[in-house]
PDB file of C-alpha atoms and ligand atoms in Angstrom:
ATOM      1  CA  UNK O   1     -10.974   0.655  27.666  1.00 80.00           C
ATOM      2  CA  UNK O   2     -13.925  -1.458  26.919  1.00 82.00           C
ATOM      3  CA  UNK O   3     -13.655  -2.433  23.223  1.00 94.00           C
ATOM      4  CA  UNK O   4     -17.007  -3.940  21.185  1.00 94.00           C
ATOM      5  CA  UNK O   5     -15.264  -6.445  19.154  1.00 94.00           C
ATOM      6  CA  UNK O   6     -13.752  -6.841  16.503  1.00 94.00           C
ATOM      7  CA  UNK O   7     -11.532  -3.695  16.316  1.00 95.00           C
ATOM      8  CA  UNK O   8      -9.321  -2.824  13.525  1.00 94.00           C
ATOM      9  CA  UNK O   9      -6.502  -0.318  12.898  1.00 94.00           C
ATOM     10  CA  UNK O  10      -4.161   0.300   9.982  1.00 93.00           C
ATOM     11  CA  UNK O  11      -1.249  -1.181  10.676  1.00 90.00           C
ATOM     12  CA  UNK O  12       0.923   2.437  11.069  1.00 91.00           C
ATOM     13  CA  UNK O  13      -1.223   2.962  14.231  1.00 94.00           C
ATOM     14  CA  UNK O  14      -0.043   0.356  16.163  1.00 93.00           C
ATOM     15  CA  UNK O  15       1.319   2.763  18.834  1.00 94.00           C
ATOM     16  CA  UNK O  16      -1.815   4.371  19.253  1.00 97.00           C
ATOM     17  CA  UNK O  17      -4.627   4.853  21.674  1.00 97.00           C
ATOM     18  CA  UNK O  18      -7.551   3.174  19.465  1.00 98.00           C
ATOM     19  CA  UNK O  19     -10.716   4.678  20.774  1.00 98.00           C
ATOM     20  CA  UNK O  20     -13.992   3.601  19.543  1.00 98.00           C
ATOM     21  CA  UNK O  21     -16.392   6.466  18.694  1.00 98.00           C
ATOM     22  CA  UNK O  22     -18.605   4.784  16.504  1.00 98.00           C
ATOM     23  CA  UNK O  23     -19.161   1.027  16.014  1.00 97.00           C
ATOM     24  CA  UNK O  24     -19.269  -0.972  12.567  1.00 97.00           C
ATOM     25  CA  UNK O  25     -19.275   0.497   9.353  1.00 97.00           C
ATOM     26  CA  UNK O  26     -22.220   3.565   8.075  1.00 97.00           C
ATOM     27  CA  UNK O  27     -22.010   1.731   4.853  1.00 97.00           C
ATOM     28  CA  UNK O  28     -21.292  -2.099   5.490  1.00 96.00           C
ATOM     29  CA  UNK O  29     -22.258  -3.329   2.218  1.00 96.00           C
ATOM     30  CA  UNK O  30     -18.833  -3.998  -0.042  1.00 97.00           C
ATOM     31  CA  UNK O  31     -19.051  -7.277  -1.438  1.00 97.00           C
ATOM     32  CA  UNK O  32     -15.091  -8.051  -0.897  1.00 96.00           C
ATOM     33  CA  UNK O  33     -15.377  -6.419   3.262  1.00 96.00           C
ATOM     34  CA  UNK O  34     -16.465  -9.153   5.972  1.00 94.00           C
ATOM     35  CA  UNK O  35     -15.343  -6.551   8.819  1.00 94.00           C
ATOM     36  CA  UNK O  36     -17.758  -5.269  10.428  1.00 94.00           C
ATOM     37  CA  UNK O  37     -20.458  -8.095   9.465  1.00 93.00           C
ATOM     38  CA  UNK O  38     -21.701  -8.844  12.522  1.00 93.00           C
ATOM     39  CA  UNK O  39     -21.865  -5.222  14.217  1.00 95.00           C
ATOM     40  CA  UNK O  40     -24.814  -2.831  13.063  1.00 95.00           C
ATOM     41  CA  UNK O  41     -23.512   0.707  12.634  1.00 97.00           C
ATOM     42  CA  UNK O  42     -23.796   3.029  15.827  1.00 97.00           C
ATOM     43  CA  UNK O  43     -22.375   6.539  17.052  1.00 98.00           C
ATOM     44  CA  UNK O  44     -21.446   6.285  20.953  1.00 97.00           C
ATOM     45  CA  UNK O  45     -23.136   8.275  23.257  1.00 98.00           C
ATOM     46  CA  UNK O  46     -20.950  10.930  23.707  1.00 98.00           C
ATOM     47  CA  UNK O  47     -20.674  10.947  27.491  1.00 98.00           C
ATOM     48  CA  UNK O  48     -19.623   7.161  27.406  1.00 97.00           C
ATOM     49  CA  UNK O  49     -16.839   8.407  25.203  1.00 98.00           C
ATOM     50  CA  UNK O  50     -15.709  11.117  26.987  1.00 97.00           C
ATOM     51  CA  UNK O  51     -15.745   9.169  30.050  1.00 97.00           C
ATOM     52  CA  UNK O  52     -13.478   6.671  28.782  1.00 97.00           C
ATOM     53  CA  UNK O  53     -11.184   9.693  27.702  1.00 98.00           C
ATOM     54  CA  UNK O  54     -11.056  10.929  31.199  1.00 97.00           C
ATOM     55  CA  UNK O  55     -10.309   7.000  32.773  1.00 97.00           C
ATOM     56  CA  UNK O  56      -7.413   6.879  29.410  1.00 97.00           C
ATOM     57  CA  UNK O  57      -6.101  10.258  30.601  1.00 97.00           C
ATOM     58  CA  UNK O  58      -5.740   9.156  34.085  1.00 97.00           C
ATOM     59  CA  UNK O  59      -4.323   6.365  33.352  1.00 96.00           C
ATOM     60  CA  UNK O  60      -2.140   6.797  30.397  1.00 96.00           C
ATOM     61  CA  UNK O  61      -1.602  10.500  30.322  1.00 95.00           C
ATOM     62  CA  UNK O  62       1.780  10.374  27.809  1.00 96.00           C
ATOM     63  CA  UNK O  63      -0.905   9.235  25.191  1.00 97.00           C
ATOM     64  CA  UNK O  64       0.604  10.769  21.757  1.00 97.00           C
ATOM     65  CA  UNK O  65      -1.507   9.379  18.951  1.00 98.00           C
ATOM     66  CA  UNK O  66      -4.994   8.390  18.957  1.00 98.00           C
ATOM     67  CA  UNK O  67      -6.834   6.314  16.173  1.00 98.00           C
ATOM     68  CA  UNK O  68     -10.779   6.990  16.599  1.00 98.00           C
ATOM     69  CA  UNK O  69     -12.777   3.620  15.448  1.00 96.00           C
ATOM     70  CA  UNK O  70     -14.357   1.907  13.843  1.00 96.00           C
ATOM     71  CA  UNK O  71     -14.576   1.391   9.957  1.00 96.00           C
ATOM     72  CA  UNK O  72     -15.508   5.187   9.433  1.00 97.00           C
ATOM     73  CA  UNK O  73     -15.552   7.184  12.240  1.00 97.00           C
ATOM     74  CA  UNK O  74     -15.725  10.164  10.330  1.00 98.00           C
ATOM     75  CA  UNK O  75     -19.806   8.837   9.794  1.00 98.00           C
ATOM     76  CA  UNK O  76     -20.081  10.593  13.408  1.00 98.00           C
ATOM     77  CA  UNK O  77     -21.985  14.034  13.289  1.00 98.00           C
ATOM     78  CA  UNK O  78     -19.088  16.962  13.183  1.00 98.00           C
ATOM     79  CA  UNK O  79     -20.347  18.285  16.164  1.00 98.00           C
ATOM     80  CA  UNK O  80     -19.679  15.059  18.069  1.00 98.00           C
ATOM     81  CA  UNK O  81     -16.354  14.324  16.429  1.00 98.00           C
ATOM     82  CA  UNK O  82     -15.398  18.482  18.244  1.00 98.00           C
ATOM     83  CA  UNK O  83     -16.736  17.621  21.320  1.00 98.00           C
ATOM     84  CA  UNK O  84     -14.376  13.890  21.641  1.00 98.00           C
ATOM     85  CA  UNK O  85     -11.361  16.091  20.070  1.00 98.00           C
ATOM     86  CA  UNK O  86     -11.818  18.825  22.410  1.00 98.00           C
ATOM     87  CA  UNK O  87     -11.949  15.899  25.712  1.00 98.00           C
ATOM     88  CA  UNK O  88      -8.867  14.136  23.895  1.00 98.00           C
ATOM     89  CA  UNK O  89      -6.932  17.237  24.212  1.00 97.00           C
ATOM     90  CA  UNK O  90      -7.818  18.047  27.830  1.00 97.00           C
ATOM     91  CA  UNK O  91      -7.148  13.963  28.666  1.00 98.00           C
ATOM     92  CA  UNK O  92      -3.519  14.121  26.523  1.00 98.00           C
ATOM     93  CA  UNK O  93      -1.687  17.300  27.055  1.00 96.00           C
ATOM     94  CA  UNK O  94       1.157  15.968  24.450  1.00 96.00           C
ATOM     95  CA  UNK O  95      -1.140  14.547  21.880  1.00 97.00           C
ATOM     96  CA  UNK O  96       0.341  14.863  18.418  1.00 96.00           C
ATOM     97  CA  UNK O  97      -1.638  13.401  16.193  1.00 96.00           C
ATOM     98  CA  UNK O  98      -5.891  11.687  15.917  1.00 98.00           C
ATOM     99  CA  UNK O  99      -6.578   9.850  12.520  1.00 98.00           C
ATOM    100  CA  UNK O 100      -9.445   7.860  11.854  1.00 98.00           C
ATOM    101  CA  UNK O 101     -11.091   5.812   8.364  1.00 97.00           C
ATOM    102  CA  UNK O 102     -13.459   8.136   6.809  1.00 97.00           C
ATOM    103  CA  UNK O 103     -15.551   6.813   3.726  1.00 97.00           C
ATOM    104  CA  UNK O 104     -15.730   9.527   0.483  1.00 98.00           C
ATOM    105  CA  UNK O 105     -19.408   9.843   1.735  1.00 97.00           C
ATOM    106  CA  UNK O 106     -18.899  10.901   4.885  1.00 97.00           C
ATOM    107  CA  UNK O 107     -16.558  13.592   3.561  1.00 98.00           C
ATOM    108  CA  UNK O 108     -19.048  14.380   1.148  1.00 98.00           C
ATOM    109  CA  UNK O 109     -21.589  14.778   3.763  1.00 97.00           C
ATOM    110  CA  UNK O 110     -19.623  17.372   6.298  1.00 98.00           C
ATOM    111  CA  UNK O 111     -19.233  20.946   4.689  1.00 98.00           C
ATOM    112  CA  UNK O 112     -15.923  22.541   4.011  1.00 98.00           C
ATOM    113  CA  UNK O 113     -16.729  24.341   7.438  1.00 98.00           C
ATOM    114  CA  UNK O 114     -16.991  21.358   9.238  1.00 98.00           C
ATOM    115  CA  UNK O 115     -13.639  19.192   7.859  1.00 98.00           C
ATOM    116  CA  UNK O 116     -11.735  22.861   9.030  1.00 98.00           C
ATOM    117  CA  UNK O 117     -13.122  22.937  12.399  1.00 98.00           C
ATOM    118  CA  UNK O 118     -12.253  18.946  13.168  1.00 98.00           C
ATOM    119  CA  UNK O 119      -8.898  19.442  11.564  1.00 98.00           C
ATOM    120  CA  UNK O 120      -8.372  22.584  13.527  1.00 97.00           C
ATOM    121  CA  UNK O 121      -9.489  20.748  16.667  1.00 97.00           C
ATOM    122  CA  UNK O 122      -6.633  17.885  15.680  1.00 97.00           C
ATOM    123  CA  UNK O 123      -7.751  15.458  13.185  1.00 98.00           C
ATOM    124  CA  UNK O 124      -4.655  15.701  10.984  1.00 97.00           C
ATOM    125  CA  UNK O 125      -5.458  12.696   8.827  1.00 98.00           C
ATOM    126  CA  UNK O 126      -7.790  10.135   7.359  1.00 98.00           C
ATOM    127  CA  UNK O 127      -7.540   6.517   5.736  1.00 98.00           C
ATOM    128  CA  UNK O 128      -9.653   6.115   2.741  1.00 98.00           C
ATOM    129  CA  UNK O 129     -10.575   2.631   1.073  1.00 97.00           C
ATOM    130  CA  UNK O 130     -10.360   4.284  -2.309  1.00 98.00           C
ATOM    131  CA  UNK O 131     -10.068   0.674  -3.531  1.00 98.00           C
ATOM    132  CA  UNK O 132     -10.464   1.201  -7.365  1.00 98.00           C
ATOM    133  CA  UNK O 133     -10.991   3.906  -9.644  1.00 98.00           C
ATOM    134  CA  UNK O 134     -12.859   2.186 -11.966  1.00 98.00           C
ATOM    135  CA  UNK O 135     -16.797   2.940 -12.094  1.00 98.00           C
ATOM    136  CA  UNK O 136     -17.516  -0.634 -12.824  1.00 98.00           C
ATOM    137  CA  UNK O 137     -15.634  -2.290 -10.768  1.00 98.00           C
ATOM    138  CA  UNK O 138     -16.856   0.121  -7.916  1.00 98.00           C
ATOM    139  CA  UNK O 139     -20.336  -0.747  -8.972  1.00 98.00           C
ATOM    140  CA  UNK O 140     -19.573  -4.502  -8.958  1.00 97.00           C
ATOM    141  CA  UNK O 141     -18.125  -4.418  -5.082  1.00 98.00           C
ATOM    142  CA  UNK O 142     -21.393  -2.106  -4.171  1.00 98.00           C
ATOM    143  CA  UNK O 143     -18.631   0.345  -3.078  1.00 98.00           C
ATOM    144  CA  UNK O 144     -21.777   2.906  -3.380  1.00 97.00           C
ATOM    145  CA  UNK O 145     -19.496   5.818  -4.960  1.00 98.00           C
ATOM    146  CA  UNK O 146     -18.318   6.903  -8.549  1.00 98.00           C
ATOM    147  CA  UNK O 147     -14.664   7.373  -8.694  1.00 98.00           C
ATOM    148  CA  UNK O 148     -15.239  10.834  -9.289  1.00 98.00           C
ATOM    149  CA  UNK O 149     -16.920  11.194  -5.652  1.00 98.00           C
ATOM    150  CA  UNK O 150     -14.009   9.720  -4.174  1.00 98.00           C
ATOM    151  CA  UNK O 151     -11.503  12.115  -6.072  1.00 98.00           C
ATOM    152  CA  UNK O 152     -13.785  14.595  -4.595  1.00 98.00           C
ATOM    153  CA  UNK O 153     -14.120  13.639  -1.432  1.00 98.00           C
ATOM    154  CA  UNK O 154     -10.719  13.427  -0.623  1.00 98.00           C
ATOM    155  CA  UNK O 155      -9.887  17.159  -2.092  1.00 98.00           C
ATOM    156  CA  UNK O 156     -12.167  18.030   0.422  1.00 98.00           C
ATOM    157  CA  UNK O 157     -10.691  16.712   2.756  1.00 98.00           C
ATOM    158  CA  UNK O 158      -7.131  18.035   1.665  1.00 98.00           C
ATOM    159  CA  UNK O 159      -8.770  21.286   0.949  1.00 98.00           C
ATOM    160  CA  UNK O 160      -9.611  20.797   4.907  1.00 98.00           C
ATOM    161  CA  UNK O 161      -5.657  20.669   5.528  1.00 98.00           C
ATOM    162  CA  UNK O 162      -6.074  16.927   6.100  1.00 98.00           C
ATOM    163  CA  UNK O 163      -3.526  14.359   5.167  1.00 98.00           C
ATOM    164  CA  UNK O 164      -4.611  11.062   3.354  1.00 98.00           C
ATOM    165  CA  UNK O 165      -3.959   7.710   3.352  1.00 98.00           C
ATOM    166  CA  UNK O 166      -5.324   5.526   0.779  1.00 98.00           C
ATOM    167  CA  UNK O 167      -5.782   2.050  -0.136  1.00 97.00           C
ATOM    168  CA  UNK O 168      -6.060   0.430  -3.420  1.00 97.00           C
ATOM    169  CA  UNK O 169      -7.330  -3.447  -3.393  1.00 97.00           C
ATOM    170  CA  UNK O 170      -5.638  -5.448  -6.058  1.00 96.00           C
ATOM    171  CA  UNK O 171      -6.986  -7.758  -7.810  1.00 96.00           C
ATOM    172  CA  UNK O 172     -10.581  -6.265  -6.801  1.00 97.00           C
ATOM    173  CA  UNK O 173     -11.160  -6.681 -11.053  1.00 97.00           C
ATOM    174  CA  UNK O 174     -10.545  -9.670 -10.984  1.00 97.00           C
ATOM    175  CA  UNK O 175      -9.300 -10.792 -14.263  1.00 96.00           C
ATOM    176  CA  UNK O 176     -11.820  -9.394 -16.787  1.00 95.00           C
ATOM    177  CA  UNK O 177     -11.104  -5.683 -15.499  1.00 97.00           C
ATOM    178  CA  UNK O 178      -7.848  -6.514 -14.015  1.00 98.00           C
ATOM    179  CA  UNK O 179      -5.897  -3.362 -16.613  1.00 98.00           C
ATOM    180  CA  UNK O 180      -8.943  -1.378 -16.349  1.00 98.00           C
ATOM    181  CA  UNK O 181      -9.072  -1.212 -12.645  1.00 98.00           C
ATOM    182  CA  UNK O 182      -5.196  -0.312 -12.438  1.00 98.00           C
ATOM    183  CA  UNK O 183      -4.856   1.888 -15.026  1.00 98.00           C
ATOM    184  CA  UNK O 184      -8.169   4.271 -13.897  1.00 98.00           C
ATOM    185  CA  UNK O 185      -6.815   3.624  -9.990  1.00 98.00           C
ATOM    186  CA  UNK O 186      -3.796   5.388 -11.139  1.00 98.00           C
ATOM    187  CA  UNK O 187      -5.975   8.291 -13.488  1.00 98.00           C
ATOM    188  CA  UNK O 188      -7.727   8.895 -10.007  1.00 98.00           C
ATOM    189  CA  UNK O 189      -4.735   9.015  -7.885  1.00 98.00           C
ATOM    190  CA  UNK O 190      -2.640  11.284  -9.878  1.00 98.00           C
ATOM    191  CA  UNK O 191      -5.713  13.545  -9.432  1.00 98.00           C
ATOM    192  CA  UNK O 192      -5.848  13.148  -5.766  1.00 98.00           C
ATOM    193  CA  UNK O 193      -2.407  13.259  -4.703  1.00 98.00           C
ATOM    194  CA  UNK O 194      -2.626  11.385  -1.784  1.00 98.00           C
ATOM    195  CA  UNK O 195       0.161  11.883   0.918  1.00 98.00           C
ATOM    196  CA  UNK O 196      -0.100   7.662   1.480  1.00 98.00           C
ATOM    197  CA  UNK O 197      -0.854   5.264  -0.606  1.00 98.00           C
ATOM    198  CA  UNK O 198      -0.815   1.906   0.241  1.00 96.00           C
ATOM    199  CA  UNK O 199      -1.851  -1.220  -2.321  1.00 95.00           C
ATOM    200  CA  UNK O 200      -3.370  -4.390  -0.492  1.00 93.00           C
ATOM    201  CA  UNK O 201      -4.299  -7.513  -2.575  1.00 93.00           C
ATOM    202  CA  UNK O 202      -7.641  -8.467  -1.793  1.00 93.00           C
ATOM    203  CA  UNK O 203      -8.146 -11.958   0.090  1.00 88.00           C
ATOM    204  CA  UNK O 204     -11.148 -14.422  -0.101  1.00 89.00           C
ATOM    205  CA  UNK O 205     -12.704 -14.418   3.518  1.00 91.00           C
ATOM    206  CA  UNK O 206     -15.968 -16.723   3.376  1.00 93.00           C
ATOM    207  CA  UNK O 207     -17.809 -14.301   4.929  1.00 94.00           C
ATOM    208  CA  UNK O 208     -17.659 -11.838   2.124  1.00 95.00           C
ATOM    209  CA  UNK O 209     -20.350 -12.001  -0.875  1.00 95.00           C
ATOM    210  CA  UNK O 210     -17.325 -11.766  -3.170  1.00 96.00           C
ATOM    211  CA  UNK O 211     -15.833 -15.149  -1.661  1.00 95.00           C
ATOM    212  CA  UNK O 212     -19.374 -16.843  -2.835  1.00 95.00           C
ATOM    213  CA  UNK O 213     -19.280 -15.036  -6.297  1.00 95.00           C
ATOM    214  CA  UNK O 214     -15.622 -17.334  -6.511  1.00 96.00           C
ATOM    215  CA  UNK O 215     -17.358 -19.615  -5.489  1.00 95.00           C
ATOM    216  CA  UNK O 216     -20.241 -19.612  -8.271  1.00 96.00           C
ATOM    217  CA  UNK O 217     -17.490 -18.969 -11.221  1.00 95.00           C
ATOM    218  CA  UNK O 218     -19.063 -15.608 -11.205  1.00 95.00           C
ATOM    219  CA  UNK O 219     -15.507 -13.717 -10.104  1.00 96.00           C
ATOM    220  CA  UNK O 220     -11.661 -15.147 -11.063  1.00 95.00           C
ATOM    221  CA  UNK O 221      -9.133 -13.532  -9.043  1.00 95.00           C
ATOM    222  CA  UNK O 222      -6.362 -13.054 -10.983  1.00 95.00           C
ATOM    223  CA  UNK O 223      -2.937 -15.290  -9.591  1.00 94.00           C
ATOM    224  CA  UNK O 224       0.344 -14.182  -8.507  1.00 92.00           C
ATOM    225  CA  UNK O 225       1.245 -13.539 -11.728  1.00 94.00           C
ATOM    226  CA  UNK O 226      -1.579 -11.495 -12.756  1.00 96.00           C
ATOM    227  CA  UNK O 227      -1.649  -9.319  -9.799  1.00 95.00           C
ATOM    228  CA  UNK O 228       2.119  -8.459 -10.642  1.00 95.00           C
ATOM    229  CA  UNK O 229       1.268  -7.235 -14.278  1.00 96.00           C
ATOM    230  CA  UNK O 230      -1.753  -5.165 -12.209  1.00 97.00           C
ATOM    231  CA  UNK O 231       0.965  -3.536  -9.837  1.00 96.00           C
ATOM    232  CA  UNK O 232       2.882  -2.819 -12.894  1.00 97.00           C
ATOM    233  CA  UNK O 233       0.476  -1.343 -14.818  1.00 97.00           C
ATOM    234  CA  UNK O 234      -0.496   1.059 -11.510  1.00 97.00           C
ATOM    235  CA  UNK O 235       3.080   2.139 -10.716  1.00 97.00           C
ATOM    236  CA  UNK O 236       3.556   2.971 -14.699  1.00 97.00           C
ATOM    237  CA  UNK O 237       0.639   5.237 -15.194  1.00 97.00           C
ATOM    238  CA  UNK O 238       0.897   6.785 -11.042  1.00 97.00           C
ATOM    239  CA  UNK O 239       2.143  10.647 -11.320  1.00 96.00           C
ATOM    240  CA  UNK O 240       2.808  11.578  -7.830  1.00 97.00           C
ATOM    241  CA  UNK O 241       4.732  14.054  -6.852  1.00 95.00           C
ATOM    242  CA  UNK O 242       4.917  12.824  -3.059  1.00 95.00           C
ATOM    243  CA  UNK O 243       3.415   9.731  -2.064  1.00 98.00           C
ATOM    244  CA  UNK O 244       4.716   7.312   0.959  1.00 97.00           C
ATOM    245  CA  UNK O 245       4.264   4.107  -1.346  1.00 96.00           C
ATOM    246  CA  UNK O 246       3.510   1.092   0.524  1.00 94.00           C
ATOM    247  CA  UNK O 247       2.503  -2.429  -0.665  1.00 88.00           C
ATOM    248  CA  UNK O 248       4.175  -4.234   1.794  1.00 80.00           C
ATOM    249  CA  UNK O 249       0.891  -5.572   3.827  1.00 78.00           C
ATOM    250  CA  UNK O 250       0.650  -9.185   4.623  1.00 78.00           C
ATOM    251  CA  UNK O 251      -1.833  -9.370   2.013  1.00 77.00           C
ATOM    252  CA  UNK O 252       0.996  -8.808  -1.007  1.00 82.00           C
ATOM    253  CA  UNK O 253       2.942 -11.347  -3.056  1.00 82.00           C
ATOM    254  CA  UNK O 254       5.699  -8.516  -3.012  1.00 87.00           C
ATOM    255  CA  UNK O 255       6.473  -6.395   0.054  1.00 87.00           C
ATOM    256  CA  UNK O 256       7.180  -2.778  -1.591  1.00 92.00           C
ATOM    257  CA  UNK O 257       8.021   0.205  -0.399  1.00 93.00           C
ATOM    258  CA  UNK O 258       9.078   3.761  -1.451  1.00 96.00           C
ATOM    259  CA  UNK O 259       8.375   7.502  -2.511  1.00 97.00           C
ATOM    260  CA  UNK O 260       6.667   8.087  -5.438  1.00 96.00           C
ATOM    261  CA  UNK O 261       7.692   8.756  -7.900  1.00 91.00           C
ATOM    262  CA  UNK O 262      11.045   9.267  -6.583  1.00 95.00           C
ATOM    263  CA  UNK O 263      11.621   5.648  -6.706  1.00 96.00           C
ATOM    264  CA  UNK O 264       9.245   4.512  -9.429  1.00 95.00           C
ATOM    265  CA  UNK O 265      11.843   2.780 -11.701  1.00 95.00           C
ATOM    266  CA  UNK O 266      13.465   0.685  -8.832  1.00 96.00           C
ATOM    267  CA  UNK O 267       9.807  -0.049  -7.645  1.00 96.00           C
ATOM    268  CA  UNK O 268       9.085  -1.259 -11.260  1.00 96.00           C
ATOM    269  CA  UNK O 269      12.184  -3.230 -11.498  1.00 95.00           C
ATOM    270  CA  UNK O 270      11.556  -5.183  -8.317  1.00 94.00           C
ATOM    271  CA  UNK O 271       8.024  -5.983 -10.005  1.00 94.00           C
ATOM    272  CA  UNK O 272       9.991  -6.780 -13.498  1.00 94.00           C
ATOM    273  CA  UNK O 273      12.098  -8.877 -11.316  1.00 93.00           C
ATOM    274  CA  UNK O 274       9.782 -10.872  -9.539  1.00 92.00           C
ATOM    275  CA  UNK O 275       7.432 -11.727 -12.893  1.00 92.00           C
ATOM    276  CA  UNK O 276      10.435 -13.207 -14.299  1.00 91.00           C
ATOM    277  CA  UNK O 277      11.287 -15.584 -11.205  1.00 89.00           C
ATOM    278  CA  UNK O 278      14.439 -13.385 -10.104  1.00 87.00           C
ATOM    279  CA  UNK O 279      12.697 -12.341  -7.001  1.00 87.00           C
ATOM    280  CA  UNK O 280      11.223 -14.721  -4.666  1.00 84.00           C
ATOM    281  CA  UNK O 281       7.706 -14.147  -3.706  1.00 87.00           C
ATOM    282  CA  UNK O 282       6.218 -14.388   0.181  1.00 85.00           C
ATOM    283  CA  UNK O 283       5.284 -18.163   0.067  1.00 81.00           C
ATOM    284  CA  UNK O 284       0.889 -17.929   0.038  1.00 81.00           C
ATOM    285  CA  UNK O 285       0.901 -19.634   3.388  1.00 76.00           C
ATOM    286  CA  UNK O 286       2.366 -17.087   5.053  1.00 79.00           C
ATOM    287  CA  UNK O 287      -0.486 -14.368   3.245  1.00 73.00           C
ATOM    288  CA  UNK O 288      -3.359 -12.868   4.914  1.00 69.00           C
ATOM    289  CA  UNK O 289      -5.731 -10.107   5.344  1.00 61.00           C
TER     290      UNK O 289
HETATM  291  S1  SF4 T   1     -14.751  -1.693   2.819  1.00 72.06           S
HETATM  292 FE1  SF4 T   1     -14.958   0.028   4.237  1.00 72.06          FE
HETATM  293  S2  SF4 T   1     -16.844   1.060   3.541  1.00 72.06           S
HETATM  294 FE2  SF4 T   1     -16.895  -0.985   2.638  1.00 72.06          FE
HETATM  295  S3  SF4 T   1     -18.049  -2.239   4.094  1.00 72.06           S
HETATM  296 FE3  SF4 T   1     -15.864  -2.483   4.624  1.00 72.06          FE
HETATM  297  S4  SF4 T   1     -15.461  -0.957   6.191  1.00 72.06           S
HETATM  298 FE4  SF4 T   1     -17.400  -0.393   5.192  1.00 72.06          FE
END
């Protein structure tokens, strides 16, 4: 595979084929994201593609899962995304699974018809920076959606019979809107319903307008402590009848993990616990994005 760096995955697809449809981001403009900076957003030509699926099926024909990059694949044209599905099943007789990061735009942008016939063709699920579901803090990071559209978007996309996998940034409120941005996170959530929810904390890159906001006194991030009470706050107001919870990413100050809300309570405890110094936190030198 030739891969136009840098190439990222969520961390569950590790065991996947990553296969670059598109390149960079359709939207590229969050103030916190320093991703896909230094690519300009492009759709593959579709025989380039296709011809790396045939080399990939040739070569590694027990292929399972496939992860279709980069930072929102789903930006492709639905008639594109069909035609790499259809070659990714003739490649991969015993493929299982193809997930990719969509944005809410471009589930907004494909019709109902169009999310059916890609998840019908195999795309069982989606990753979604959801990131905050509070309007102003969505409209401070120049996330470019309401949190309604995202609540949309990803109905859609369920409506589709698509799983979803979301992330929430902590601390993305910094401290100003720090209970604001949990607390409406958790209003939007418990609409969605998300199969996966995952909380990351966010992490000053320099390359990232937010980092030079810090920098100007313009944005606090709120400390350890802080982005505890925020987790707290989340996990007390989240309804969900059956979420994978994760916030164990190397961003976190506490790894967490559970079902929600089956495990709410001991979820909240471990938070309780670590606030008051009974629970050690992951030392920040060993934290990153
Ligand atoms: S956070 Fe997602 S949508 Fe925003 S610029 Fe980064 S990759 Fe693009």
């Amino acid at each position: 595979m030739q891969y136009a760096e840098p190439v990222f995955r969520p961390p569950s697809e590790s065991e996947s084929l990553i296969l670059q449809v598109t390149l960079g981001c359709s939207h590229n403009a969050c103030t916190f994201c320093a991703m896909y900076r230094t690519k300009r957003f492009a759709v593959r030509a579709l025989s380039e593609v296709c011809g790396e699926i045939r080399e990939a099926g040739r070569r590694w024909p027990g292929v399972k899962r496939v992860f279709l990059g980069d930072g929102d694949a789903l930006a492709a044209p639905a008639g594109f995304l069909a035609d790499v599905l259809r070659a990714l099943g003739e490649a991969f007789p015993g493929l299982r699974r193809v997930t990719a990061y969509a944005s809410p735009q471009n589930l907004l942008e494909k019709t109902p018809e169009e999310l059916t016939a890609l998840r019908e063709g195999g795309l069982s699920m989606f990753y979604l920076g959801f990131e905050s579901g509070d309007d102003e803090v969505l409209k401070a990071v120049n996330k470019g959606v309401t949190a309604e559209e995202t609540v949309a978007a990803v109905l859609k996309g369920h409506a589709a019979g698509m799983r979803s996998s979301l992330m929430v940034l902590l601390g993305l409120g910094g401290r100003d809107r720090s209970e604001a941005h949990a607390r409406r996170s958790a209003e939007a959530l418990n609409r969605i319903q998300p199969h996966h929810l995952s909380c990351l904390t966010w992490y000053p890159v320099p390359e990232a307008p937010l980092y030079r906001q810090i920098e100007r006194g313009a944005f606090t991030l709120p400390d350890d402590e802080g982005i505890l009470t925020e987790l707290g706050w989340l996990l007390s107001d989240l309804k969900l009848t059956d979420t994978v919870f994760r916030a164990n990413h190397a961003s976190n100050p506490l790894p967490l993990a559970g079902r929600m809300n089956r495990d709410r309570d001991a979820l909240l405890s471990a938070v309780e616990a670590a606030r008051s110094g009974h629970l050690p936190l992951v030392p920040a030198f060993l934290r990153g994005t």
